[in-house]
Amino acid sequence: DTGVSQDPRHKITKRGQNVTFRCDPISEHNRLYWYRQTLGQGPEFLTYFQNEAQLEKSRLLSDRFSAERPKGSFSTLEIQRTEQGDSAMYLCASSLLRGGLFEQYFGPGTRLTVT
Amino acid sequence: TQLLEQSPQFLSIQEGENLTVYCNSSSVFSSLQWYRQEPGEGPVLLVTVVTGGEVKKLKRLTFQFGDARKDSSLHITAAQPGDTGLYLCAGRNSGYSTLTFGKGTMLLVSP
């Protein structure tokens, strides 16, 4: 079990540029979640997938954000035309139904800084 | 919107002291999870509680779920510097697949 991995760990970009983050979940986990965390706050839900289907999106996920999980394995989160307010830690988590629970396991996150 | 309020927001103690942090909501949760997060890293799952009144122990950490499943507490006995971190509670409401997080309690344990 190698855990959830995210790439890159850090990204600095200029306002207006597009960025893409990748998440590789724990291999047997069928659910994958994206969260955003800003300083002094807990993680806020953005979207989640069950296999390749995107089942729920938060109102926080503006039109500039898009997420995919094309083969039900890894996922990407793209932010178009980045704004300074997009600066945050982007966290990915995965889970598998076990004992009636979907316990979520998080990756190390991608820290985005928009200058 | 379900809200989880954690208290205190910040706690600074000496090694060896005991402490309790709280997680409260007006909503009923089907399950509640506690995580610890270190700076620059993702949250690490500590425990999941499901049944009202449930108590779980993880070494020096004791977790309790309120009888009405609206609140939870985390008690640490004889805190150590390695316990330093942000403690987050997260609740899942029945019928929903997503977690609602509190803002966390930042714990600093000094030697």
mmCIF file of C-alpha atoms in Angstrom:
data_model
loop_
_atom_site.group_PDB
_atom_site.id
_atom_site.type_symbol
_atom_site.label_atom_id
_atom_site.label_comp_id
_atom_site.label_asym_id
_atom_site.label_seq_id
_atom_site.Cartn_x
_atom_site.Cartn_y
_atom_site.Cartn_z
ATOM 1 C CA ASP A 1 0.000 0.000 0.000
ATOM 2 C CA THR A 2 1.768 3.097 -1.250
ATOM 3 C CA GLY A 3 -0.902 5.550 -0.167
ATOM 4 C CA VAL A 4 -2.405 8.430 -2.129
ATOM 5 C CA SER A 5 0.128 10.398 -4.141
ATOM 6 C CA GLN A 6 -0.173 13.866 -5.639
ATOM 7 C CA ASP A 7 1.938 15.688 -8.176
ATOM 8 C CA PRO A 8 3.329 18.287 -8.105
ATOM 9 C CA ARG A 9 3.733 19.027 -4.399
ATOM 10 C CA HIS A 10 4.195 22.723 -5.074
ATOM 11 C CA LYS A 11 3.182 24.938 -7.994
ATOM 12 C CA ILE A 12 3.813 28.630 -8.448
ATOM 13 C CA THR A 13 2.042 30.230 -11.371
ATOM 14 C CA LYS A 14 1.178 33.665 -12.637
ATOM 15 C CA ARG A 15 -2.376 34.920 -12.637
ATOM 16 C CA GLY A 16 -4.165 33.937 -15.808
ATOM 17 C CA GLN A 17 -2.198 30.761 -16.432
ATOM 18 C CA ASN A 18 -3.696 27.282 -16.459
ATOM 19 C CA VAL A 19 -2.516 24.592 -14.050
ATOM 20 C CA THR A 20 -3.177 20.867 -13.786
ATOM 21 C CA PHE A 21 -2.703 18.629 -10.779
ATOM 22 C CA ARG A 22 -2.616 14.845 -10.673
ATOM 23 C CA CYS A 23 -3.785 12.436 -7.992
ATOM 24 C CA ASP A 24 -3.083 8.698 -7.838
ATOM 25 C CA PRO A 25 -5.376 7.005 -5.317
ATOM 26 C CA ILE A 26 -4.765 3.845 -3.323
ATOM 27 C CA SER A 27 -5.004 1.149 -5.971
ATOM 28 C CA GLU A 28 -8.168 -0.693 -4.928
ATOM 29 C CA HIS A 29 -10.110 2.425 -3.921
ATOM 30 C CA ASN A 30 -13.036 3.214 -6.192
ATOM 31 C CA ARG A 31 -13.872 6.667 -4.819
ATOM 32 C CA LEU A 32 -11.690 9.723 -5.272
ATOM 33 C CA TYR A 33 -12.262 13.168 -3.776
ATOM 34 C CA TRP A 34 -10.805 16.620 -4.278
ATOM 35 C CA TYR A 35 -10.693 19.203 -1.490
ATOM 36 C CA ARG A 36 -9.275 22.695 -1.139
ATOM 37 C CA GLN A 37 -7.755 24.010 2.079
ATOM 38 C CA THR A 38 -6.791 27.586 2.837
ATOM 39 C CA LEU A 39 -4.822 28.836 5.813
ATOM 40 C CA GLY A 40 -6.724 28.505 9.068
ATOM 41 C CA GLN A 41 -9.505 26.452 7.541
ATOM 42 C CA GLY A 42 -10.358 22.791 7.314
ATOM 43 C CA PRO A 43 -10.514 21.108 3.915
ATOM 44 C CA GLU A 44 -13.521 22.102 1.778
ATOM 45 C CA PHE A 45 -15.072 19.569 -0.565
ATOM 46 C CA LEU A 46 -14.803 20.266 -4.288
ATOM 47 C CA THR A 47 -15.863 17.111 -6.147
ATOM 48 C CA TYR A 48 -15.775 13.335 -6.063
ATOM 49 C CA PHE A 49 -15.747 10.369 -8.419
ATOM 50 C CA GLN A 50 -16.934 6.822 -8.094
ATOM 51 C CA ASN A 51 -14.840 4.940 -10.606
ATOM 52 C CA GLU A 52 -14.844 7.223 -13.677
ATOM 53 C CA ALA A 53 -18.174 8.918 -12.927
ATOM 54 C CA GLN A 54 -18.145 12.378 -11.364
ATOM 55 C CA LEU A 55 -21.033 12.115 -8.906
ATOM 56 C CA GLU A 56 -21.002 15.417 -7.067
ATOM 57 C CA LYS A 57 -19.597 18.910 -7.461
ATOM 58 C CA SER A 58 -19.534 21.641 -4.852
ATOM 59 C CA ARG A 59 -20.717 25.158 -5.582
ATOM 60 C CA LEU A 60 -17.103 26.112 -4.807
ATOM 61 C CA LEU A 61 -16.129 24.493 -8.096
ATOM 62 C CA SER A 62 -16.434 27.393 -10.524
ATOM 63 C CA ASP A 63 -16.517 27.006 -14.300
ATOM 64 C CA ARG A 64 -12.751 27.510 -14.351
ATOM 65 C CA PHE A 65 -12.260 24.236 -12.513
ATOM 66 C CA SER A 66 -12.576 20.851 -14.165
ATOM 67 C CA ALA A 67 -11.771 17.394 -12.888
ATOM 68 C CA GLU A 68 -11.483 14.090 -14.693
ATOM 69 C CA ARG A 69 -10.903 10.467 -13.845
ATOM 70 C CA PRO A 70 -10.897 8.931 -17.314
ATOM 71 C CA LYS A 71 -10.159 5.297 -16.504
ATOM 72 C CA GLY A 72 -11.307 5.188 -12.933
ATOM 73 C CA SER A 73 -7.757 5.266 -11.644
ATOM 74 C CA PHE A 74 -5.807 8.529 -11.437
ATOM 75 C CA SER A 75 -7.536 11.902 -11.547
ATOM 76 C CA THR A 76 -6.601 15.367 -12.730
ATOM 77 C CA LEU A 77 -7.824 18.735 -11.521
ATOM 78 C CA GLU A 78 -7.367 21.647 -13.914
ATOM 79 C CA ILE A 79 -7.761 25.308 -13.065
ATOM 80 C CA GLN A 80 -8.040 27.659 -16.014
ATOM 81 C CA ARG A 81 -7.190 31.365 -15.898
ATOM 82 C CA THR A 82 -5.933 31.175 -12.337
ATOM 83 C CA GLU A 83 -6.725 33.971 -9.909
ATOM 84 C CA GLN A 84 -4.951 34.939 -6.705
ATOM 85 C CA GLY A 85 -7.895 33.597 -4.744
ATOM 86 C CA ASP A 86 -7.118 30.137 -6.082
ATOM 87 C CA SER A 87 -3.984 30.021 -3.930
ATOM 88 C CA ALA A 88 -4.525 27.117 -1.548
ATOM 89 C CA MET A 89 -3.582 23.540 -0.754
ATOM 90 C CA TYR A 90 -5.401 21.123 -3.060
ATOM 91 C CA LEU A 91 -5.941 17.767 -1.406
ATOM 92 C CA CYS A 92 -6.937 14.479 -2.927
ATOM 93 C CA ALA A 93 -8.407 11.583 -0.962
ATOM 94 C CA SER A 94 -9.560 8.087 -1.861
ATOM 95 C CA SER A 95 -11.811 5.563 -0.205
ATOM 96 C CA LEU A 96 -13.308 2.109 -0.480
ATOM 97 C CA LEU A 97 -16.501 0.862 1.123
ATOM 98 C CA ARG A 98 -15.412 -1.289 4.064
ATOM 99 C CA GLY A 99 -17.518 -2.250 7.042
ATOM 100 C CA GLY A 100 -20.243 0.103 5.847
ATOM 101 C CA LEU A 101 -17.863 3.053 5.897
ATOM 102 C CA PHE A 102 -16.080 5.067 3.235
ATOM 103 C CA GLU A 103 -13.027 6.128 5.227
ATOM 104 C CA GLN A 104 -11.096 8.733 3.276
ATOM 105 C CA TYR A 105 -7.316 8.646 3.071
ATOM 106 C CA PHE A 106 -5.579 11.812 1.987
ATOM 107 C CA GLY A 107 -2.551 12.491 -0.139
ATOM 108 C CA PRO A 108 0.140 15.039 0.778
ATOM 109 C CA GLY A 109 -1.509 17.814 -1.222
ATOM 110 C CA THR A 110 -0.433 20.256 -3.909
ATOM 111 C CA ARG A 111 0.342 23.766 -2.673
ATOM 112 C CA LEU A 112 -0.673 26.317 -5.337
ATOM 113 C CA THR A 113 0.578 29.878 -5.213
ATOM 114 C CA VAL A 114 -0.803 32.325 -7.771
ATOM 115 C CA THR A 115 1.267 35.483 -8.113
ATOM 116 C CA THR B 1 -25.155 23.714 5.548
ATOM 117 C CA GLN B 2 -23.746 21.519 8.266
ATOM 118 C CA LEU B 3 -21.222 23.241 10.473
ATOM 119 C CA LEU B 4 -18.669 21.642 12.754
ATOM 120 C CA GLU B 5 -17.219 23.900 15.400
ATOM 121 C CA GLN B 6 -13.965 22.918 17.035
ATOM 122 C CA SER B 7 -12.612 24.300 20.274
ATOM 123 C CA PRO B 8 -10.237 25.543 21.322
ATOM 124 C CA GLN B 9 -8.791 26.910 18.087
ATOM 125 C CA PHE B 10 -5.279 26.855 19.506
ATOM 126 C CA LEU B 11 -3.732 25.045 22.463
ATOM 127 C CA SER B 12 -0.181 25.337 23.732
ATOM 128 C CA ILE B 13 0.858 22.980 26.531
ATOM 129 C CA GLN B 14 3.907 21.401 28.130
ATOM 130 C CA GLU B 15 4.949 17.813 27.592
ATOM 131 C CA GLY B 16 3.201 15.481 30.023
ATOM 132 C CA GLU B 17 0.000 17.504 30.346
ATOM 133 C CA ASN B 18 -3.447 16.159 29.509
ATOM 134 C CA LEU B 19 -5.846 17.920 27.154
ATOM 135 C CA THR B 20 -9.260 17.637 25.569
ATOM 136 C CA VAL B 21 -10.461 19.160 22.313
ATOM 137 C CA TYR B 22 -14.051 19.353 21.205
ATOM 138 C CA CYS B 23 -16.059 19.090 18.024
ATOM 139 C CA ASN B 24 -19.677 20.279 18.095
ATOM 140 C CA SER B 25 -22.515 20.546 15.622
ATOM 141 C CA SER B 26 -26.240 21.067 15.523
ATOM 142 C CA SER B 27 -26.469 18.304 12.914
ATOM 143 C CA VAL B 28 -26.585 14.565 13.466
ATOM 144 C CA PHE B 29 -23.801 12.655 11.759
ATOM 145 C CA SER B 30 -23.837 9.029 10.712
ATOM 146 C CA SER B 31 -20.101 8.882 11.333
ATOM 147 C CA LEU B 32 -17.381 11.206 12.476
ATOM 148 C CA GLN B 33 -13.674 11.045 11.788
ATOM 149 C CA TRP B 34 -10.678 12.606 13.465
ATOM 150 C CA TYR B 35 -7.567 13.514 11.504
ATOM 151 C CA ARG B 36 -4.193 14.989 12.398
ATOM 152 C CA GLN B 37 -2.432 17.232 9.934
ATOM 153 C CA GLU B 38 1.152 18.451 10.032
ATOM 154 C CA PRO B 39 2.250 21.629 8.232
ATOM 155 C CA GLY B 40 2.518 21.151 4.475
ATOM 156 C CA GLU B 41 1.056 17.639 4.577
ATOM 157 C CA GLY B 42 -2.332 16.043 4.080
ATOM 158 C CA PRO B 43 -4.562 14.968 6.984
ATOM 159 C CA VAL B 44 -3.891 11.523 8.436
ATOM 160 C CA LEU B 45 -6.899 9.519 9.594
ATOM 161 C CA LEU B 46 -6.806 8.679 13.311
ATOM 162 C CA VAL B 47 -10.200 7.135 14.000
ATOM 163 C CA THR B 48 -13.810 6.793 12.861
ATOM 164 C CA VAL B 49 -16.691 6.712 15.334
ATOM 165 C CA VAL B 50 -20.132 5.583 14.308
ATOM 166 C CA THR B 51 -22.311 4.700 17.298
ATOM 167 C CA GLY B 52 -23.672 7.255 19.753
ATOM 168 C CA GLY B 53 -21.737 7.045 23.012
ATOM 169 C CA GLU B 54 -18.912 5.119 21.380
ATOM 170 C CA VAL B 55 -15.447 5.408 22.914
ATOM 171 C CA LYS B 56 -12.305 4.424 21.021
ATOM 172 C CA LYS B 57 -8.748 4.441 22.258
ATOM 173 C CA LEU B 58 -5.600 4.794 20.220
ATOM 174 C CA LYS B 59 -2.618 4.563 22.588
ATOM 175 C CA ARG B 60 -2.760 7.829 24.582
ATOM 176 C CA LEU B 61 -5.664 9.231 22.541
ATOM 177 C CA THR B 62 -9.286 8.646 23.580
ATOM 178 C CA PHE B 63 -12.110 9.549 21.218
ATOM 179 C CA GLN B 64 -15.748 9.804 22.212
ATOM 180 C CA PHE B 65 -18.858 10.243 20.077
ATOM 181 C CA GLY B 66 -21.773 11.987 21.771
ATOM 182 C CA ASP B 67 -24.927 10.027 22.521
ATOM 183 C CA ALA B 68 -26.899 12.089 20.012
ATOM 184 C CA ARG B 69 -24.106 11.827 17.406
ATOM 185 C CA LYS B 70 -23.819 15.616 17.208
ATOM 186 C CA ASP B 71 -20.543 16.079 19.040
ATOM 187 C CA SER B 72 -17.243 14.406 19.752
ATOM 188 C CA SER B 73 -14.180 14.865 21.903
ATOM 189 C CA LEU B 74 -10.549 13.889 21.733
ATOM 190 C CA HIS B 75 -8.582 13.471 24.946
ATOM 191 C CA ILE B 76 -4.818 13.127 24.951
ATOM 192 C CA THR B 77 -3.069 11.803 28.039
ATOM 193 C CA ALA B 78 0.508 12.806 28.804
ATOM 194 C CA ALA B 79 0.989 14.787 25.611
ATOM 195 C CA GLN B 80 4.305 14.519 23.793
ATOM 196 C CA PRO B 81 5.967 16.881 21.301
ATOM 197 C CA GLY B 82 5.157 14.359 18.577
ATOM 198 C CA ASP B 83 1.459 15.056 19.170
ATOM 199 C CA THR B 84 1.922 18.572 17.803
ATOM 200 C CA GLY B 85 -0.310 19.237 14.815
ATOM 201 C CA LEU B 86 -3.703 20.365 13.583
ATOM 202 C CA TYR B 87 -6.503 18.115 14.788
ATOM 203 C CA LEU B 88 -9.492 18.064 12.468
ATOM 204 C CA CYS B 89 -12.883 16.497 12.954
ATOM 205 C CA ALA B 90 -15.016 15.635 9.933
ATOM 206 C CA GLY B 91 -18.606 14.458 9.885
ATOM 207 C CA ARG B 92 -20.540 12.533 7.290
ATOM 208 C CA ASN B 93 -24.287 12.904 7.161
ATOM 209 C CA SER B 94 -26.452 9.924 6.316
ATOM 210 C CA GLY B 95 -27.204 9.890 2.616
ATOM 211 C CA TYR B 96 -24.190 11.975 1.718
ATOM 212 C CA SER B 97 -20.822 10.741 0.556
ATOM 213 C CA THR B 98 -18.799 13.809 1.429
ATOM 214 C CA LEU B 99 -17.187 14.992 4.642
ATOM 215 C CA THR B 100 -17.734 18.316 6.371
ATOM 216 C CA PHE B 101 -14.647 19.465 8.223
ATOM 217 C CA GLY B 102 -14.229 21.754 11.187
ATOM 218 C CA LYS B 103 -11.521 24.415 11.171
ATOM 219 C CA GLY B 104 -9.374 22.359 13.486
ATOM 220 C CA THR B 105 -7.539 22.737 16.770
ATOM 221 C CA MET B 106 -3.863 23.587 16.472
ATOM 222 C CA LEU B 107 -1.963 21.803 19.259
ATOM 223 C CA LEU B 108 1.572 22.724 20.219
ATOM 224 C CA VAL B 109 3.321 20.519 22.770
ATOM 225 C CA SER B 110 6.584 21.923 24.072
ATOM 226 C CA PRO B 111 9.336 19.773 25.622
#
